[in-house]
CSV table of C-alpha atoms and ligand atoms in Angstrom, one decimal:
chain,number,residue,atom,x,y,z
A,1,MET,CA,-29.3,31.1,-16.7
A,2,HIS,CA,-25.7,31.1,-17.9
A,3,ARG,CA,-24.7,31.4,-21.5
A,4,LYS,CA,-25.1,28.3,-23.6
A,5,LEU,CA,-22.0,26.3,-24.2
A,6,ALA,CA,-20.5,24.7,-27.3
A,7,ALA,CA,-17.5,22.6,-26.1
A,8,GLY,CA,-15.2,20.7,-28.4
A,9,ASN,CA,-13.2,17.7,-27.1
A,10,TRP,CA,-10.3,16.9,-29.3
A,11,LYS,CA,-9.4,13.8,-27.3
A,12,MET,CA,-6.0,12.4,-28.2
A,13,ASN,CA,-5.9,14.3,-31.5
A,14,GLY,CA,-3.9,17.4,-32.5
A,15,LEU,CA,-0.3,18.6,-33.0
A,16,GLY,CA,1.2,22.0,-33.1
A,17,ALA,CA,-0.1,22.4,-36.7
A,18,SER,CA,-3.7,22.1,-35.4
A,19,LEU,CA,-3.3,25.4,-33.6
A,20,ALA,CA,-4.1,27.0,-37.0
A,21,GLU,CA,-7.7,25.5,-36.6
A,22,LEU,CA,-8.0,27.4,-33.4
A,23,GLU,CA,-6.8,30.6,-34.9
A,24,THR,CA,-9.4,30.2,-37.7
A,25,LEU,CA,-12.1,29.4,-35.2
A,26,GLY,CA,-11.1,32.4,-33.0
A,27,GLY,CA,-11.2,34.6,-36.1
A,28,MET,CA,-14.7,33.4,-37.0
A,29,HIS,CA,-15.9,33.9,-33.5
A,30,ALA,CA,-14.3,37.1,-32.2
A,31,THR,CA,-17.5,37.7,-30.3
A,32,SER,CA,-20.3,35.3,-29.5
A,33,GLY,CA,-23.5,35.3,-27.5
A,34,ILE,CA,-22.6,31.8,-26.3
A,35,GLU,CA,-19.5,30.3,-24.7
A,36,VAL,CA,-17.2,28.5,-27.0
A,37,LEU,CA,-14.7,26.1,-25.5
A,38,ILE,CA,-12.1,23.8,-27.1
A,39,CYS,CA,-10.3,21.1,-25.1
A,40,PRO,CA,-7.1,20.0,-26.9
A,41,PRO,CA,-4.7,17.4,-25.6
A,42,ALA,CA,-2.5,18.6,-22.6
A,43,PRO,CA,0.7,19.4,-24.5
A,44,LEU,CA,-1.1,22.0,-26.6
A,45,LEU,CA,-3.0,23.7,-23.8
A,46,SER,CA,-0.8,26.8,-23.2
A,47,ARG,CA,-0.1,27.4,-26.9
A,48,ALA,CA,-3.9,26.9,-27.6
A,49,ALA,CA,-4.7,29.5,-24.9
A,50,ASP,CA,-2.3,32.0,-26.7
A,51,ALA,CA,-3.8,31.1,-30.1
A,52,VAL,CA,-7.4,32.1,-29.0
A,53,ALA,CA,-6.4,35.1,-26.9
A,54,GLY,CA,-8.7,38.1,-27.8
A,55,SER,CA,-11.4,35.9,-29.3
A,56,ALA,CA,-14.6,34.5,-27.7
A,57,VAL,CA,-13.0,31.0,-27.7
A,58,THR,CA,-11.6,29.7,-24.4
A,59,ILE,CA,-9.5,26.6,-23.7
A,60,GLY,CA,-10.3,23.6,-21.5
A,61,ALA,CA,-8.5,20.4,-20.5
A,62,GLN,CA,-9.7,16.8,-20.7
A,63,ASP,CA,-8.8,15.6,-17.2
A,64,CYS,CA,-6.9,16.6,-14.1
A,65,HIS,CA,-5.6,14.9,-10.9
A,66,ALA,CA,-7.4,15.4,-7.6
A,67,ALA,CA,-4.2,16.4,-5.8
A,68,ARG,CA,-2.7,19.8,-6.0
A,69,SER,CA,0.9,18.5,-6.6
A,70,GLY,CA,3.1,15.6,-5.6
A,71,ALA,CA,4.4,12.2,-6.5
A,72,HIS,CA,1.9,11.4,-9.4
A,73,THR,CA,4.1,10.7,-12.4
A,74,GLY,CA,2.4,11.6,-15.6
A,75,ASP,CA,-0.5,13.4,-14.1
A,76,VAL,CA,-1.5,17.1,-14.3
A,77,SER,CA,-3.1,19.1,-11.5
A,78,ALA,CA,-5.9,21.6,-11.7
A,79,GLU,CA,-3.5,24.3,-10.6
A,80,MET,CA,-1.2,23.5,-13.5
A,81,LEU,CA,-4.1,23.8,-15.9
A,82,LYS,CA,-5.1,27.1,-14.5
A,83,ASP,CA,-1.5,28.3,-14.8
A,84,ALA,CA,-1.5,27.2,-18.5
A,85,GLY,CA,-4.4,29.6,-19.2
A,86,VAL,CA,-7.2,27.0,-19.1
A,87,THR,CA,-10.7,27.9,-17.9
A,88,SER,CA,-12.4,24.5,-17.8
A,89,VAL,CA,-11.8,20.8,-17.5
A,90,ILE,CA,-13.8,17.8,-18.8
A,91,LEU,CA,-14.0,15.1,-16.1
A,92,GLY,CA,-15.3,11.6,-16.0
A,93,HIS,CA,-15.6,11.2,-19.8
A,94,SER,CA,-16.6,7.6,-20.6
A,95,GLU,CA,-13.3,7.0,-22.3
A,96,ARG,CA,-11.5,7.9,-19.0
A,97,ARG,CA,-14.0,5.8,-17.0
A,98,GLN,CA,-13.3,2.8,-19.4
A,99,ASP,CA,-9.6,3.2,-20.2
A,100,HIS,CA,-8.5,4.2,-16.7
A,101,GLY,CA,-11.2,2.7,-14.5
A,102,GLU,CA,-12.2,6.1,-13.1
A,103,THR,CA,-14.9,5.8,-10.5
A,104,ASP,CA,-17.6,8.3,-9.6
A,105,ALA,CA,-15.7,9.0,-6.3
A,106,GLN,CA,-12.5,9.8,-8.3
A,107,VAL,CA,-14.4,12.0,-10.7
A,108,ARG,CA,-16.0,13.8,-7.8
A,109,ALA,CA,-12.6,14.4,-6.1
A,110,LYS,CA,-11.2,15.7,-9.4
A,111,ALA,CA,-14.2,18.0,-9.8
A,112,GLU,CA,-13.6,19.4,-6.3
A,113,ALA,CA,-10.0,20.1,-7.1
A,114,ALA,CA,-10.9,21.8,-10.4
A,115,ILE,CA,-13.6,24.0,-8.7
A,116,ALA,CA,-11.2,24.9,-5.9
A,117,GLU,CA,-8.9,26.3,-8.6
A,118,GLY,CA,-11.7,28.3,-10.2
A,119,LEU,CA,-12.1,26.0,-13.2
A,120,LEU,CA,-15.4,25.1,-14.7
A,121,ALA,CA,-15.9,21.3,-14.1
A,122,ILE,CA,-17.7,19.6,-17.0
A,123,ILE,CA,-18.8,16.2,-15.6
A,124,CYS,CA,-19.8,13.5,-18.0
A,125,VAL,CA,-22.4,10.8,-17.5
A,126,GLY,CA,-24.0,8.3,-19.9
A,127,GLU,CA,-25.2,4.8,-20.2
A,128,SER,CA,-23.9,1.9,-22.3
A,129,LEU,CA,-26.0,0.3,-25.0
A,130,GLU,CA,-26.6,-2.7,-22.7
A,131,ASP,CA,-27.9,-0.4,-20.0
A,132,ARG,CA,-30.1,1.4,-22.5
A,133,GLU,CA,-31.5,-1.8,-23.9
A,134,ALA,CA,-32.2,-3.1,-20.4
A,135,GLY,CA,-34.1,0.0,-19.5
A,136,ARG,CA,-31.6,1.1,-16.9
A,137,THR,CA,-30.6,4.5,-18.5
A,138,LEU,CA,-32.1,6.7,-15.8
A,139,ASP,CA,-30.8,4.5,-13.0
A,140,VAL,CA,-27.3,4.6,-14.4
A,141,VAL,CA,-27.0,8.3,-15.1
A,142,GLY,CA,-28.8,9.1,-11.8
A,143,ALA,CA,-26.2,7.1,-9.9
A,144,GLN,CA,-23.4,8.8,-11.8
A,145,ILE,CA,-24.7,12.2,-11.1
A,146,ASP,CA,-25.1,11.4,-7.4
A,147,GLY,CA,-21.6,10.0,-7.1
A,148,SER,CA,-19.6,12.3,-9.4
A,149,VAL,CA,-21.0,15.7,-8.7
A,150,PRO,CA,-19.5,17.4,-5.7
A,151,ASP,CA,-21.6,18.9,-2.9
A,152,HIS,CA,-21.9,22.7,-3.0
A,153,GLY,CA,-22.0,22.7,-6.8
A,154,THR,CA,-23.1,25.9,-8.3
A,155,ALA,CA,-24.2,27.0,-11.8
A,156,HIS,CA,-21.0,29.0,-12.0
A,157,ASP,CA,-18.6,26.1,-11.7
A,158,LEU,CA,-20.5,23.0,-12.8
A,159,VAL,CA,-21.7,21.7,-16.2
A,160,ILE,CA,-23.1,18.3,-16.8
A,161,ALA,CA,-22.6,16.5,-20.2
A,162,TYR,CA,-25.0,13.6,-21.0
A,163,GLU,CA,-23.1,11.4,-23.4
A,164,PRO,CA,-24.6,8.0,-24.2
A,165,ILE,CA,-21.6,5.7,-24.7
A,166,TRP,CA,-23.2,4.1,-27.7
A,167,ALA,CA,-23.6,7.5,-29.4
A,168,ILE,CA,-19.9,8.6,-29.0
A,169,GLY,CA,-18.0,8.4,-32.3
A,170,THR,CA,-20.6,6.1,-33.8
A,171,GLY,CA,-22.8,8.4,-35.8
A,172,LYS,CA,-25.8,7.0,-33.8
A,173,VAL,CA,-27.8,9.6,-31.9
A,174,PRO,CA,-30.7,9.0,-29.5
A,175,THR,CA,-34.1,10.2,-30.5
A,176,LEU,CA,-35.0,13.8,-29.5
A,177,GLU,CA,-37.5,12.3,-27.1
A,178,GLN,CA,-34.8,10.1,-25.5
A,179,ILE,CA,-32.5,13.2,-25.1
A,180,GLU,CA,-35.4,15.2,-23.6
A,181,GLU,CA,-36.2,12.4,-21.2
A,182,VAL,CA,-32.7,12.2,-19.8
A,183,HIS,CA,-32.1,15.9,-19.7
A,184,GLY,CA,-35.3,16.5,-17.8
A,185,PHE,CA,-34.4,13.7,-15.4
A,186,LEU,CA,-31.0,15.2,-14.8
A,187,ARG,CA,-32.5,18.7,-14.2
A,188,ASN,CA,-34.8,17.2,-11.6
A,189,ARG,CA,-32.1,15.2,-9.9
A,190,LEU,CA,-29.9,18.3,-9.6
A,191,SER,CA,-32.9,20.2,-8.4
A,192,THR,CA,-33.6,17.7,-5.6
A,193,ARG,CA,-29.9,18.0,-4.5
A,194,PHE,CA,-29.1,21.7,-5.0
A,195,GLY,CA,-32.5,23.4,-5.1
A,196,ALA,CA,-34.5,24.5,-8.2
A,197,GLU,CA,-32.7,27.8,-8.6
A,198,THR,CA,-29.2,26.4,-8.7
A,199,ALA,CA,-30.3,23.5,-10.8
A,200,SER,CA,-31.9,25.6,-13.4
A,201,GLY,CA,-28.6,27.5,-14.0
A,202,ILE,CA,-26.4,24.4,-14.3
A,203,ARG,CA,-25.9,23.8,-18.0
A,204,LEU,CA,-26.7,20.4,-19.4
A,205,LEU,CA,-24.8,19.5,-22.6
A,206,TYR,CA,-25.7,16.7,-24.9
A,207,GLY,CA,-22.7,14.8,-26.4
A,208,GLY,CA,-22.4,11.9,-28.9
A,209,SER,CA,-22.2,12.3,-32.7
A,210,VAL,CA,-23.3,15.9,-32.7
A,211,LYS,CA,-22.7,17.2,-36.3
A,212,PRO,CA,-23.6,20.3,-38.3
A,213,GLY,CA,-26.6,18.4,-39.7
A,214,ASN,CA,-28.3,17.4,-36.4
A,215,ALA,CA,-27.2,20.2,-34.1
A,216,ALA,CA,-30.2,22.5,-34.6
A,217,ASP,CA,-32.7,19.7,-33.8
A,218,ILE,CA,-30.8,18.7,-30.7
A,219,PHE,CA,-30.5,22.3,-29.5
A,220,ALA,CA,-34.2,22.8,-29.8
A,221,VAL,CA,-34.8,20.0,-27.2
A,222,SER,CA,-35.8,21.4,-23.8
A,223,ASN,CA,-33.1,21.3,-21.1
A,224,VAL,CA,-30.3,21.1,-23.7
A,225,ASP,CA,-28.0,24.1,-23.0
A,226,GLY,CA,-25.3,23.2,-25.5
A,227,ALA,CA,-23.1,20.3,-26.7
A,228,LEU,CA,-19.9,18.4,-26.1
A,229,VAL,CA,-18.6,17.6,-29.5
A,230,GLY,CA,-15.8,15.2,-30.4
A,231,GLY,CA,-15.1,14.5,-34.0
A,232,ALA,CA,-16.9,17.5,-35.4
A,233,SER,CA,-14.8,19.9,-33.2
A,234,LEU,CA,-11.5,19.0,-34.9
A,235,LYS,CA,-12.1,21.2,-37.9
A,236,SER,CA,-13.3,24.8,-37.6
A,237,ALA,CA,-15.4,24.2,-40.7
A,238,ASP,CA,-17.4,21.6,-38.9
A,239,PHE,CA,-17.5,23.2,-35.5
A,240,SER,CA,-18.4,26.6,-36.7
A,241,PRO,CA,-21.9,25.7,-38.0
A,242,ILE,CA,-22.6,23.9,-34.7
A,243,ILE,CA,-21.7,27.1,-32.8
A,244,ALA,CA,-24.0,29.0,-35.2
A,245,ALA,CA,-26.8,26.6,-34.6
A,246,LEU,CA,-26.5,27.1,-30.8
A,247,GLU,CA,-26.3,30.8,-31.2
A,248,SER,CA,-29.6,30.9,-33.0
A,249,ALA,CA,-31.3,28.2,-30.9
B,1,PGA,P1,-18.2,12.5,-30.8
B,1,PGA,O1,-17.6,12.5,-29.3
B,1,PGA,O2,-18.8,13.8,-31.0
B,1,PGA,O3,-17.1,12.2,-31.7
B,1,PGA,O4,-19.3,11.4,-30.8
B,1,PGA,C1,-18.3,13.2,-28.3
B,1,PGA,C2,-17.5,13.0,-27.0
B,1,PGA,O5,-17.0,11.9,-26.7
B,1,PGA,O6,-17.4,14.0,-26.3
């Protein structure tokens, strides 16, 4: 089993002044028994990598293009991320799926590109409120996993984040039983595809309104190997207790 992972997704938040938060976080977590990752917006990536150098914190991106280079105005390749000092990339976040119409096939192609560069691909899945209320949650996340996760995935280069869309940025969190049900389902689905040994090493993160106050309960749920945290990752004072809860889980 790989080390548990606390990942922060800054989304489209953060300017140069926010690097001070990273320095504080790096100072608080010079060493850690878990993996700590912050994913700032693209313009900050290389400075962020410098800001956390020598600490247990590493830097990830929030998206990449599937191609290595070429005529794709405004896009960033996995190779460029690697060159900027990035270790990981979030792919197929629901905001990208919604705002940019990203499909499972596109997410899979991006993940293949990221893995080929030696980056950790953090692939996001999650149902809408409508899907949840219609009892379609497992069908939806199952189809997303099947479509978005590349073949030949390994525990070394793949992480799955379960993020119910209705829980993102809303302060609403599924019950612990609901989280357990989906995470157990995801583990089985990965096991069918990659075999039990590989599947048991692929970290499954929960994401959606994780806060210092609910983190410990969520981390006690079986098959939860960490969290993908949005709002509460912006300030080291909020993210640090979440890291501590995962360390002691
Ligand atoms: P939130 O976002 O923690 O602000 O709900 C989570 C995410 O979208 O990754």
